[in-house]
Short mmCIF file of C-alpha atoms in Angstrom, two decimals:
data_model
loop_
_atom_site.label_atom_id
_atom_site.label_comp_id
_atom_site.label_asym_id
_atom_site.label_seq_id
_atom_site.Cartn_x
_atom_site.Cartn_y
_atom_site.Cartn_z
CA PHE A 1 -25.20 -25.42 -8.35
CA PRO A 2 -27.11 -22.68 -10.55
CA GLU A 3 -30.61 -22.43 -11.66
CA LEU A 4 -31.53 -25.07 -14.20
CA THR A 5 -28.11 -26.62 -14.16
CA ILE A 6 -29.20 -29.84 -15.71
CA THR A 7 -31.07 -28.59 -18.54
CA GLY A 8 -29.49 -25.20 -18.97
CA TYR A 9 -31.46 -21.90 -18.54
CA SER A 10 -31.47 -20.62 -22.24
CA LEU A 11 -33.04 -23.50 -24.10
CA GLY A 12 -36.17 -21.48 -24.92
CA ASP A 13 -38.92 -23.66 -26.38
CA TRP A 14 -36.84 -26.72 -26.29
CA LEU A 15 -37.91 -27.01 -22.58
CA PHE A 16 -41.26 -28.29 -23.72
CA ASN A 17 -39.62 -31.11 -25.74
CA ARG A 18 -40.33 -34.57 -24.43
CA GLN A 19 -36.83 -35.73 -25.09
CA VAL A 20 -35.31 -32.84 -22.92
CA ILE A 21 -37.49 -33.59 -20.10
CA GLU A 22 -36.79 -37.19 -20.26
CA GLU A 23 -33.00 -36.71 -20.43
CA ALA A 24 -33.17 -34.20 -17.57
CA ASN A 25 -34.64 -37.05 -15.49
CA LYS A 26 -32.02 -39.52 -16.55
CA ALA A 27 -29.43 -37.05 -15.59
CA LEU A 28 -30.80 -36.64 -12.23
CA GLN A 29 -30.91 -40.37 -11.73
CA TYR A 30 -27.27 -40.46 -12.61
CA ILE A 31 -26.50 -37.93 -9.94
CA LEU A 32 -28.41 -39.91 -7.41
CA ASP A 33 -26.57 -43.17 -8.39
CA ASN A 34 -23.14 -41.59 -8.27
CA ASN A 35 -23.44 -39.06 -5.36
CA ASP A 36 -21.59 -39.51 -2.09
CA GLN A 37 -23.00 -38.11 1.28
CA HIS A 38 -22.63 -34.53 0.33
CA ILE A 39 -25.79 -32.29 0.20
CA VAL A 40 -26.33 -31.27 -3.38
CA ILE A 41 -28.55 -28.48 -4.38
CA ILE A 42 -29.11 -28.46 -8.11
CA GLY A 43 -31.48 -26.59 -10.57
CA SER A 44 -33.58 -28.52 -13.11
CA VAL A 45 -37.12 -28.93 -14.21
CA LEU A 46 -40.10 -30.84 -13.01
CA GLU A 47 -43.09 -31.88 -14.87
CA TYR A 48 -46.07 -32.17 -12.56
CA SER A 49 -49.82 -32.25 -13.17
CA GLY A 50 -49.62 -30.95 -16.54
CA SER A 51 -47.24 -28.15 -15.87
CA LEU A 52 -43.59 -27.48 -15.92
CA TYR A 53 -41.76 -26.02 -12.82
CA ASN A 54 -38.37 -24.47 -12.41
CA VAL A 55 -37.12 -26.28 -9.22
CA ALA A 56 -34.19 -26.95 -7.10
CA TYR A 57 -33.60 -30.59 -6.06
CA VAL A 58 -31.96 -31.02 -2.55
CA ILE A 59 -30.14 -34.35 -2.69
CA GLN A 60 -28.05 -36.48 -0.15
CA GLY A 61 -26.50 -39.73 -1.26
CA ASN A 62 -29.02 -41.39 -3.54
CA LYS A 63 -32.04 -39.75 -1.65
CA ILE A 64 -33.97 -36.65 -2.75
CA LEU A 65 -34.67 -34.75 0.39
CA GLY A 66 -36.96 -32.33 -1.15
CA VAL A 67 -37.88 -30.14 -4.24
CA ILE A 68 -38.34 -26.48 -4.17
CA PRO A 69 -40.27 -24.56 -6.92
CA LYS A 70 -39.51 -21.01 -8.14
CA THR A 71 -42.32 -18.60 -7.41
CA ASN A 72 -41.44 -15.23 -8.95
CA LEU A 73 -41.22 -15.88 -12.69
CA ILE A 74 -39.74 -12.94 -14.69
CA ARG A 75 -41.37 -11.73 -17.90
CA SER A 76 -39.49 -8.49 -18.64
CA GLN A 77 -36.45 -7.39 -20.66
CA GLU A 78 -34.35 -10.41 -21.44
CA PHE A 79 -36.40 -12.77 -19.29
CA ASN A 80 -39.76 -14.61 -20.48
CA GLU A 81 -40.01 -17.33 -17.70
CA THR A 82 -43.77 -17.22 -17.69
CA ARG A 83 -43.83 -18.68 -21.16
CA TYR A 84 -42.39 -21.89 -19.94
CA PHE A 85 -43.12 -22.43 -16.26
CA THR A 86 -45.74 -22.26 -13.77
CA SER A 87 -45.23 -20.43 -10.45
CA GLY A 88 -44.96 -22.74 -7.62
CA LYS A 89 -46.54 -20.42 -5.11
CA LYS A 90 -49.44 -22.77 -4.55
CA PHE A 91 -46.95 -25.38 -3.19
CA ILE A 92 -44.93 -22.96 -1.43
CA ASP A 93 -48.20 -22.20 0.57
CA GLU A 94 -49.16 -25.94 0.85
CA PRO A 95 -46.52 -28.31 0.19
CA CYS A 96 -47.49 -31.88 -0.86
CA LEU A 97 -45.89 -35.19 -1.45
CA ILE A 98 -45.08 -36.10 -5.20
CA ASN A 99 -43.38 -39.06 -6.77
CA VAL A 100 -39.90 -38.26 -8.44
CA LEU A 101 -38.03 -41.15 -9.91
CA GLY A 102 -39.85 -43.54 -7.72
CA GLN A 103 -39.19 -41.63 -4.52
CA GLU A 104 -42.00 -40.06 -2.46
CA VAL A 105 -40.73 -36.37 -1.65
CA PHE A 106 -42.07 -33.06 -0.59
CA PHE A 107 -42.63 -30.41 -3.20
CA GLY A 108 -42.93 -26.69 -1.78
CA GLU A 109 -41.37 -24.64 0.78
CA MET A 110 -39.36 -26.56 3.51
CA LEU A 111 -36.33 -26.63 5.78
CA PHE A 112 -33.60 -29.03 6.06
CA VAL A 113 -32.30 -29.88 9.41
CA SER A 114 -29.26 -31.96 10.51
CA ASN A 115 -29.77 -34.96 12.57
CA ASP A 116 -27.91 -33.22 15.51
CA ASN A 117 -29.86 -30.03 15.11
CA PHE A 118 -26.75 -28.03 14.48
CA VAL A 119 -27.64 -26.58 11.13
CA LYS A 120 -30.96 -25.77 9.39
CA PHE A 121 -31.04 -24.36 5.90
CA GLY A 122 -33.56 -23.42 3.11
CA VAL A 123 -33.46 -22.99 -0.50
CA GLU A 124 -34.84 -20.34 -2.95
CA ILE A 125 -34.37 -19.74 -6.67
CA CYS A 126 -32.96 -16.62 -8.24
CA ALA A 127 -35.80 -14.05 -8.51
CA ASP A 128 -37.38 -15.27 -5.29
CA THR A 129 -35.02 -12.90 -3.49
CA TRP A 130 -35.54 -9.95 -5.69
CA GLY A 131 -39.22 -9.46 -4.93
CA VAL A 132 -40.95 -7.24 -2.26
CA SER A 133 -41.50 -10.17 0.04
CA PRO A 134 -38.67 -12.54 -0.61
CA THR A 135 -38.95 -16.17 0.14
CA ASN A 136 -35.79 -16.03 2.31
CA SER A 137 -37.53 -13.96 4.88
CA ASP A 138 -39.96 -16.81 5.49
CA LEU A 139 -37.19 -19.26 5.68
CA TYR A 140 -35.12 -17.18 8.14
CA LYS A 141 -38.13 -16.49 10.37
CA ASN A 142 -38.76 -20.27 10.67
CA GLY A 143 -35.36 -20.86 11.71
CA ALA A 144 -33.05 -21.30 8.58
CA GLU A 145 -29.49 -20.29 9.55
CA ILE A 146 -28.31 -20.53 5.85
CA VAL A 147 -30.47 -19.87 2.71
CA PHE A 148 -29.04 -21.11 -0.65
CA ASN A 149 -30.04 -19.45 -3.97
CA CYS A 150 -29.65 -21.16 -7.25
CA SER A 151 -29.60 -18.41 -9.80
CA ALA A 152 -29.26 -17.70 -13.51
CA SER A 153 -28.56 -13.96 -13.48
CA THR A 154 -27.65 -12.22 -16.72
CA TYR A 155 -24.50 -10.12 -17.26
CA ASN A 156 -25.18 -6.29 -17.06
CA VAL A 157 -23.05 -3.36 -16.13
CA GLY A 158 -23.69 -2.46 -12.39
CA LYS A 159 -25.59 -5.75 -11.74
CA PRO A 160 -22.94 -7.47 -9.53
CA LEU A 161 -23.29 -4.70 -6.98
CA LEU A 162 -27.08 -5.08 -6.84
CA ARG A 163 -26.69 -8.87 -6.23
CA GLU A 164 -24.10 -8.20 -3.49
CA VAL A 165 -26.56 -5.62 -1.75
CA LEU A 166 -29.45 -8.24 -2.06
CA CYS A 167 -27.22 -10.99 -0.55
CA SER A 168 -25.86 -8.82 2.26
CA SER A 169 -29.33 -7.28 3.00
CA SER A 170 -30.71 -10.82 3.11
CA SER A 171 -28.28 -12.11 5.48
CA LEU A 172 -28.41 -9.07 7.57
CA ARG A 173 -32.32 -9.10 7.97
CA GLY A 174 -32.33 -12.83 8.47
CA LYS A 175 -29.41 -12.82 11.02
CA GLY A 176 -27.98 -15.82 9.03
CA ALA A 177 -25.94 -16.80 5.97
CA TYR A 178 -26.80 -16.40 2.39
CA VAL A 179 -25.09 -18.51 -0.22
CA TYR A 180 -25.65 -17.43 -3.84
CA THR A 181 -24.26 -19.17 -7.21
CA SER A 182 -25.33 -18.16 -10.69
CA THR A 183 -24.80 -19.73 -14.07
CA GLY A 184 -21.48 -19.32 -15.93
CA VAL A 185 -20.20 -18.04 -19.21
CA THR A 186 -20.64 -21.45 -20.95
CA GLU A 187 -24.38 -21.25 -20.34
CA THR A 188 -24.83 -18.82 -23.28
CA SER A 189 -26.68 -20.24 -26.15
CA SER A 190 -28.97 -17.16 -26.97
CA ASP A 191 -28.73 -13.34 -26.89
CA VAL A 192 -27.66 -12.91 -23.31
CA ILE A 193 -24.44 -13.65 -21.30
CA PHE A 194 -23.94 -14.92 -17.81
CA SER A 195 -20.95 -14.31 -15.69
CA GLY A 196 -20.91 -17.00 -12.94
CA HIS A 197 -21.35 -14.66 -9.92
CA ARG A 198 -20.86 -16.48 -6.62
CA ILE A 199 -21.43 -14.87 -3.21
CA VAL A 200 -21.40 -15.85 0.33
CA SER A 201 -22.82 -13.37 2.77
CA VAL A 202 -22.84 -13.67 6.68
CA LEU A 203 -24.81 -11.35 8.92
CA GLY A 204 -24.67 -8.49 6.37
CA GLU A 205 -21.07 -8.99 5.30
CA ASN A 206 -19.97 -10.57 1.87
CA ILE A 207 -17.23 -12.66 2.93
CA TYR A 208 -16.85 -14.08 -0.62
CA SER A 209 -17.90 -12.61 -4.04
CA SER A 210 -16.56 -13.52 -7.38
CA GLU A 211 -17.74 -12.85 -10.94
CA SER A 212 -15.74 -13.91 -14.09
CA LEU A 213 -16.40 -13.72 -17.88
CA ASP A 214 -13.10 -15.66 -18.34
CA THR A 215 -14.04 -19.03 -16.56
CA TYR A 216 -14.66 -21.56 -19.22
CA TYR A 217 -14.41 -24.47 -16.95
CA SER A 218 -16.11 -25.85 -13.91
CA SER A 219 -14.82 -24.68 -10.60
CA ILE A 220 -15.70 -25.15 -6.99
CA LYS A 221 -15.35 -22.48 -4.40
CA TYR A 222 -15.32 -22.94 -0.57
CA ALA A 223 -16.12 -20.51 2.24
CA ASP A 224 -16.30 -20.88 5.83
CA ILE A 225 -19.80 -20.02 7.67
CA ASP A 226 -19.45 -19.54 11.39
CA LEU A 227 -22.68 -21.11 12.57
CA GLU A 228 -22.02 -20.47 16.29
CA LYS A 229 -21.69 -16.78 15.47
CA ILE A 230 -25.03 -16.88 13.55
CA LYS A 231 -26.83 -18.59 16.48
CA TYR A 232 -25.57 -16.02 18.97
CA HIS A 233 -26.94 -13.07 16.80
CA ARG A 234 -30.06 -15.15 16.40
CA LEU A 235 -30.63 -15.56 20.33
CA THR A 236 -29.83 -11.79 20.86
CA SER A 237 -32.50 -10.64 18.13
CA GLY A 238 -35.26 -12.97 19.27
CA TRP A 239 -37.68 -12.68 16.25
CA MET A 240 -36.92 -15.97 14.61
CA THR A 241 -39.69 -17.63 16.40
CA GLU A 242 -42.12 -19.08 13.82
CA ASN A 243 -42.21 -22.82 13.22
CA ASN A 244 -44.52 -23.22 10.40
CA LEU A 245 -42.59 -25.15 7.82
CA ILE A 246 -41.89 -28.77 7.12
CA ASN A 247 -38.58 -29.80 8.70
CA LEU A 248 -36.63 -32.74 6.91
CA GLU A 249 -33.69 -34.32 8.53
CA PHE A 250 -30.30 -35.09 6.96
CA ASN A 251 -27.04 -36.57 8.22
CA LEU A 252 -24.21 -34.02 9.11
CA PRO A 253 -20.90 -35.88 9.07
CA VAL A 254 -18.15 -34.37 11.35
CA SER A 255 -14.75 -33.47 10.58
CA ASN A 256 -11.96 -33.42 13.16
CA ASP A 257 -9.09 -32.18 11.06
CA TYR A 258 -10.87 -29.25 9.57
CA LYS A 259 -8.78 -26.26 8.53
CA LEU A 260 -10.35 -22.73 7.71
CA VAL A 261 -10.47 -21.93 3.97
CA SER A 262 -10.59 -18.14 4.50
CA LYS A 263 -9.57 -16.79 7.98
CA PRO A 264 -11.65 -14.29 9.83
CA ASN A 265 -10.17 -10.86 10.55
CA LYS A 266 -7.77 -11.14 13.19
CA ALA A 267 -7.78 -7.56 14.03
CA PRO A 268 -11.56 -6.71 14.05
CA PHE A 269 -11.02 -3.28 15.59
CA ILE A 270 -8.65 -1.86 13.03
CA THR A 271 -10.32 0.79 10.89
CA ASN A 272 -9.73 2.35 7.53
CA ASP A 273 -9.01 6.09 7.36
CA ALA A 274 -12.71 6.93 6.57
CA GLU A 275 -13.79 4.80 9.61
CA SER A 276 -11.08 6.27 11.76
CA GLU A 277 -12.28 9.79 10.83
CA SER A 278 -15.81 8.95 11.75
CA ILE A 279 -14.91 7.55 15.23
CA ILE A 280 -12.75 10.68 15.93
CA LYS A 281 -15.79 12.99 14.94
CA ALA A 282 -18.16 10.91 16.98
CA VAL A 283 -15.85 11.06 20.03
CA SER A 284 -15.45 14.87 19.60
CA ASN A 285 -19.15 15.23 19.29
CA ALA A 286 -19.55 13.56 22.43
CA LEU A 287 -17.02 15.45 24.32
CA TYR A 288 -18.17 18.74 23.14
CA ASN A 289 -21.74 17.87 24.17
CA ARG A 290 -20.65 16.80 27.62
CA LEU A 291 -18.43 19.89 28.02
CA THR A 292 -21.50 22.13 26.94
CA TYR A 293 -24.14 20.44 29.01
CA SER A 294 -22.06 20.25 32.12
CA LYS A 295 -21.14 23.94 31.75
CA ALA A 296 -17.63 23.11 32.61
CA LYS A 297 -14.88 25.61 31.66
CA GLY A 298 -12.26 23.21 30.77
CA LEU A 299 -10.79 19.71 30.54
CA VAL A 300 -8.14 18.11 32.83
CA LEU A 301 -6.27 15.12 31.85
CA GLY A 302 -3.00 13.25 32.87
CA ILE A 303 -0.32 12.89 30.13
CA SER A 304 2.00 9.97 30.61
CA GLY A 305 3.48 9.78 27.16
CA GLY A 306 1.92 6.54 26.42
CA LEU A 307 -0.74 5.53 23.92
CA ASP A 308 -3.98 5.99 25.88
CA SER A 309 -3.26 9.44 27.31
CA THR A 310 -1.72 10.65 24.01
CA LEU A 311 -4.91 9.65 22.11
CA ALA A 312 -7.07 11.35 24.69
CA LEU A 313 -5.00 14.59 24.37
CA LEU A 314 -5.33 14.46 20.64
CA MET A 315 -9.07 14.00 20.82
CA CYS A 316 -9.47 16.86 23.12
CA THR A 317 -7.32 18.93 20.76
CA TYR A 318 -9.35 17.95 17.74
CA MET A 319 -12.50 18.79 19.61
CA CYS A 320 -11.29 22.36 20.32
CA ASP A 321 -10.18 22.76 16.76
CA ARG A 322 -13.33 21.44 15.23
CA PHE A 323 -15.58 23.70 17.37
CA ASN A 324 -13.55 26.75 17.33
CA LEU A 325 -12.63 26.53 21.02
CA ASP A 326 -9.25 27.77 22.65
CA ARG A 327 -6.94 24.87 23.16
CA LYS A 328 -6.04 26.47 26.36
CA LEU A 329 -9.09 25.13 28.05
CA ILE A 330 -7.32 21.76 27.94
CA HIS A 331 -5.34 21.46 31.29
CA ALA A 332 -2.80 18.72 30.62
CA VAL A 333 -0.81 17.39 33.48
CA THR A 334 2.18 15.19 33.50
CA MET A 335 3.10 13.59 36.84
CA PRO A 336 6.46 11.88 36.95
CA ALA A 337 6.62 9.27 39.76
CA LEU A 338 8.94 6.81 41.16
CA ALA A 339 9.42 4.75 37.87
CA THR A 340 8.77 7.23 35.12
CA SER A 341 11.23 7.03 32.24
CA ASP A 342 12.90 9.99 30.70
CA GLU A 343 11.64 8.99 27.37
CA SER A 344 7.92 8.99 28.21
CA LYS A 345 8.37 12.18 30.30
CA THR A 346 9.96 14.08 27.44
CA ARG A 347 7.24 12.72 24.94
CA ALA A 348 4.54 14.08 27.34
CA LEU A 349 6.26 17.45 27.63
CA ASN A 350 6.87 17.76 23.90
CA LEU A 351 3.18 16.88 23.02
CA MET A 352 1.74 19.42 25.45
CA GLU A 353 4.11 22.13 24.24
CA LYS A 354 3.66 21.56 20.61
CA LEU A 355 -0.14 21.22 20.84
CA ASN A 356 -0.17 24.60 22.73
CA VAL A 357 -2.37 23.48 25.53
CA ASP A 358 -2.34 24.65 29.12
CA SER A 359 0.37 22.35 30.61
CA TYR A 360 1.51 21.42 34.05
CA THR A 361 4.44 19.30 35.53
CA ILE A 362 3.66 18.12 39.04
CA ASP A 363 6.37 15.81 40.35
CA VAL A 364 4.60 13.38 42.78
CA ASN A 365 7.55 11.61 43.97
CA GLN A 366 7.83 12.93 47.35
CA GLU A 367 4.10 13.02 48.03
CA VAL A 368 4.00 9.32 47.25
CA VAL A 369 6.92 8.44 49.40
CA HIS A 370 5.30 10.36 52.30
CA HIS A 371 1.96 8.71 51.74
CA LEU A 372 3.78 5.28 51.83
CA GLU A 373 5.43 6.31 55.15
CA LEU A 374 2.03 7.28 56.70
CA ILE A 375 0.77 3.76 56.11
CA ASN A 376 3.94 2.20 57.40
CA HIS A 377 5.04 0.90 54.04
CA ASP A 378 8.80 0.42 53.83
CA GLY A 379 8.79 2.26 50.37
CA LEU A 380 11.08 -0.35 48.98
CA SER A 381 8.86 -3.32 48.32
CA LYS A 382 7.47 -2.99 44.81
CA ASP A 383 4.22 -4.52 45.66
CA ILE A 384 0.64 -3.86 44.65
CA THR A 385 0.34 -1.01 47.30
CA TYR A 386 3.55 0.65 45.93
CA GLU A 387 2.03 0.62 42.36
CA ASN A 388 -1.41 1.76 43.25
CA SER A 389 -0.36 4.49 45.44
CA GLN A 390 1.08 6.16 42.53
CA ALA A 391 -2.09 5.75 40.44
CA ARG A 392 -4.41 6.93 43.09
CA TYR A 393 -2.21 9.94 44.03
CA ARG A 394 -2.25 11.02 40.38
CA THR A 395 -6.11 10.74 40.29
CA LEU A 396 -6.31 12.85 43.49
CA VAL A 397 -4.20 15.64 41.65
CA LEU A 398 -6.51 15.52 38.63
CA MET A 399 -9.63 15.57 40.60
CA ASN A 400 -8.66 18.59 42.74
CA LEU A 401 -7.22 20.49 39.77
CA ALA A 402 -10.43 19.92 38.03
CA ASN A 403 -12.26 21.44 40.93
CA ALA A 404 -9.88 24.43 40.95
CA LYS A 405 -10.34 24.99 37.25
CA ASN A 406 -14.07 24.12 37.04
CA SER A 407 -13.28 21.53 34.70
CA LEU A 408 -13.91 17.83 33.80
CA VAL A 409 -11.41 15.05 34.24
CA VAL A 410 -11.04 13.23 31.10
CA GLY A 411 -10.54 9.49 31.51
CA THR A 412 -7.84 7.70 29.45
CA GLY A 413 -8.48 3.97 30.12
CA ASP A 414 -9.45 2.06 27.10
CA LEU A 415 -11.94 -0.66 26.47
CA SER A 416 -9.23 -3.51 26.59
CA GLU A 417 -8.10 -2.38 30.02
CA ILE A 418 -11.65 -2.07 31.29
CA ALA A 419 -12.49 -5.47 30.20
CA LEU A 420 -9.41 -7.01 31.75
CA GLY A 421 -9.66 -4.84 34.85
CA PHE A 422 -6.10 -3.46 34.28
CA SER A 423 -6.62 -0.09 36.19
CA THR A 424 -6.23 0.94 39.85
CA PHE A 425 -9.59 0.99 41.69
CA ASN A 426 -10.22 4.50 42.75
CA GLY A 427 -7.16 5.53 40.82
CA ASP A 428 -7.00 5.67 36.97
CA HIS A 429 -10.16 3.65 37.15
CA MET A 430 -12.05 6.83 37.82
CA SER A 431 -12.77 10.16 35.80
CA MET A 432 -15.74 12.47 35.15
CA TYR A 433 -15.92 11.44 31.43
CA ASN A 434 -13.86 8.85 29.75
CA ILE A 435 -13.46 9.27 26.12
CA ASN A 436 -11.42 6.07 25.54
CA ALA A 437 -13.86 3.76 27.30
CA GLY A 438 -15.36 2.46 23.94
CA ILE A 439 -12.02 2.16 22.16
CA PRO A 440 -9.94 -1.20 22.43
CA LYS A 441 -6.27 -0.88 22.72
CA THR A 442 -5.49 -2.01 18.96
CA ALA A 443 -7.81 0.83 17.89
CA ILE A 444 -6.21 3.28 20.15
CA ARG A 445 -2.71 2.48 18.35
CA ASN A 446 -4.36 2.80 14.94
CA LEU A 447 -6.25 5.96 15.80
CA THR A 448 -3.06 7.57 17.07
CA LYS A 449 -1.38 6.56 13.75
CA TYR A 450 -4.18 8.34 11.97
CA PHE A 451 -3.45 11.57 13.81
CA ILE A 452 0.16 11.81 12.41
CA ASN A 453 -1.20 13.34 9.22
CA THR A 454 -3.63 15.64 11.20
CA TYR A 455 -0.93 17.05 13.31
CA PRO A 456 2.33 16.77 11.43
CA GLU A 457 4.11 19.02 14.10
CA ILE A 458 4.08 16.15 16.57
CA SER A 459 4.71 13.35 14.01
CA GLN A 460 7.85 12.19 15.69
CA GLU A 461 6.36 12.11 19.17
CA LEU A 462 3.34 10.11 17.79
CA ASN A 463 5.51 7.51 15.95
CA ASP A 464 7.45 7.00 19.19
CA VAL A 465 4.23 6.57 21.16
CA VAL A 466 2.93 4.03 18.68
CA ASN A 467 6.19 2.10 18.76
CA ALA A 468 6.96 2.26 22.27
CA MET A 469 6.47 -0.77 24.57
CA ILE A 470 3.11 -0.61 26.45
CA SER A 471 4.00 0.00 30.15
CA PRO A 472 2.41 1.41 33.39
CA GLU A 473 5.88 2.47 34.51
CA LEU A 474 4.82 1.98 38.14
CA VAL A 475 7.67 -0.45 39.14
CA SER A 476 10.30 0.37 36.38
CA SER A 477 10.42 1.71 32.94
CA SER A 478 10.99 -1.92 31.73
CA GLN A 479 7.88 -3.09 33.08
CA SER A 480 5.72 -4.61 30.21
CA THR A 481 2.02 -4.77 30.29
CA GLU A 482 1.87 -7.46 27.58
CA ASP A 483 4.22 -9.65 29.64
CA PHE A 484 1.57 -9.69 32.33
CA LEU A 485 -1.69 -9.64 30.26
CA GLY A 486 -0.50 -11.26 27.06
CA LYS A 487 -0.55 -9.62 23.59
CA TYR A 488 -3.26 -6.91 23.20
CA GLU A 489 -4.07 -8.02 19.61
CA ILE A 490 -5.02 -11.46 20.85
CA ASN A 491 -6.90 -10.08 23.91
CA ASP A 492 -8.88 -7.72 21.71
CA PHE A 493 -9.60 -10.65 19.22
CA ILE A 494 -11.04 -12.63 22.19
CA LEU A 495 -12.97 -9.48 23.49
CA HIS A 496 -14.61 -9.03 20.09
CA GLU A 497 -15.44 -12.68 19.67
CA ILE A 498 -17.01 -13.12 23.17
CA LEU A 499 -19.11 -9.91 23.19
CA ALA A 500 -19.86 -9.33 19.55
CA ASN A 501 -20.31 -13.06 18.37
CA GLY A 502 -20.98 -14.94 21.83
CA SER A 503 -18.14 -17.32 21.30
CA SER A 504 -17.50 -20.50 23.02
CA LYS A 505 -14.33 -21.51 24.40
CA GLU A 506 -13.96 -24.46 21.95
CA ARG A 507 -14.51 -22.14 19.02
CA LEU A 508 -12.23 -19.37 20.26
CA VAL A 509 -9.33 -21.76 20.98
CA PHE A 510 -9.72 -23.14 17.52
CA LEU A 511 -9.66 -19.65 15.97
CA LEU A 512 -6.63 -18.52 18.12
CA GLN A 513 -4.56 -21.51 16.92
CA GLU A 514 -5.60 -20.84 13.34
CA LEU A 515 -5.02 -17.09 13.25
CA PHE A 516 -2.11 -16.49 15.90
CA ASP A 517 -0.02 -19.62 15.25
CA LEU A 518 -0.57 -20.66 18.92
CA ASP A 519 -0.78 -24.22 20.09
CA LYS A 520 -3.66 -25.57 21.97
CA VAL A 521 -2.17 -25.12 25.38
CA ASP A 522 -1.35 -21.33 24.85
CA SER A 523 -4.65 -20.69 23.18
CA GLU A 524 -6.54 -22.12 26.20
CA MET A 525 -4.21 -20.15 28.55
CA TYR A 526 -5.07 -16.97 26.67
CA TYR A 527 -8.80 -17.75 26.91
CA ASP A 528 -8.82 -18.80 30.41
CA ARG A 529 -6.77 -15.65 31.65
CA PHE A 530 -9.09 -13.38 29.90
CA ILE A 531 -12.21 -14.94 31.29
CA ARG A 532 -10.70 -15.01 34.86
CA ARG A 533 -9.88 -11.32 34.77
CA PHE A 534 -13.02 -10.47 32.93
CA LYS A 535 -15.21 -11.98 35.60
CA SER A 536 -13.16 -11.05 38.68
CA GLN A 537 -12.74 -7.38 37.69
CA GLN A 538 -16.49 -6.76 36.90
CA TYR A 539 -16.73 -4.54 40.13
CA LYS A 540 -14.71 -2.02 38.20
#
């Protein structure tokens, strides 16, 4: 709940009134008598040792777990908190036991830890996050994964953005979650207005933010906080190592039928136009630098008419245009083989011709057949040798052409294929500089779409590439990669969750069911297949 929920924030000198203080305590007792086992964090006043404090009570059931005082009291513009309250800094530094409604509780800075040690949280009040040394930094350093802020922030043009920046930066620095709630419109009984801003930020991203001047009723908002993701980022940072605060235990009930309130992004690698442009510029910078540093005279790459090689060709073309280089330094080679379809071959030829690069068509059919004869393969069995011979021969052509042209072989294999090991060892697995190596398959498709507006002369070809079935075309033109590996959008989601968030199997299986409408069996199959391939293909 917001700051000073029980009394109201804008009472002015009424805060000193004995009747108000007594009725605030009665209201607190009422909450204790009628609360279930939820954790409740609620703002009110505390009279202690002749002073009045602005505090947050942390309650579970009929028990007060702890009382946290506000330390940064504002005395400028519309705020005059030092007139009413005493800063709790003394008790932040040195917590003590006090008596509240017959209960002996800690007063000061502390952390609250679930009995299974799964979640640890801390609490601060409003302006305590606006200072040079915010309270939350101490809470995070000592292990808080979530920090709750009870606030009464007045309406002002532009202020919502400032709150969002504060919340996101706090959660980013603290490698945790930050949950903020502020007083709503019905609070106003003076010359200021409140707008009920509520924010939930996780690891620097505001996953929920809502402010309304129209909400004249109580409302509850829910948001999902991924604690396993937070714990992973904690482990990888390594600086949350202090343990100087009092830890108070609470009971954390478990739900077995939980459903997500707001689902995470099922396509984490899909970027907007501005982000896509920045990726393309970054890749073109890297490619230009490598070309310059190596003193190579050109770039050699194989063009199949599929997604990966098309994007690589587009990136090379963009680099030439951006740095005023002749496109003819790009030596693009299409190498139809035993199972190449007319459609993909035509797309490859059209792309090379319309982009005006140096193009080659080298039919490798007879050479592959001859090689299979050399190793006593019957040439009919469409086994792994049959497939890999084509990929390896194509790489042989590219490497030797690069020598002849004093050029670099540009690799086209994407991050998803690398993670899953879906490449031929010593074949398309190899290059001199792979510009797609950091780009997953779903992003490859998205970036290729982006180029449609950049190069409208090949818009039809790019639309065809984007919509075509993904296939290696090594056995037949109807050979589907996703029939073998599963859908790339699901594999890319698994890739992101494991490498970016350290996800466990249990968490990922749950998310796959929630996001992709899979049952548990299929979700586990996707996870197990990904892990099996990821581990077994590490040598690539």
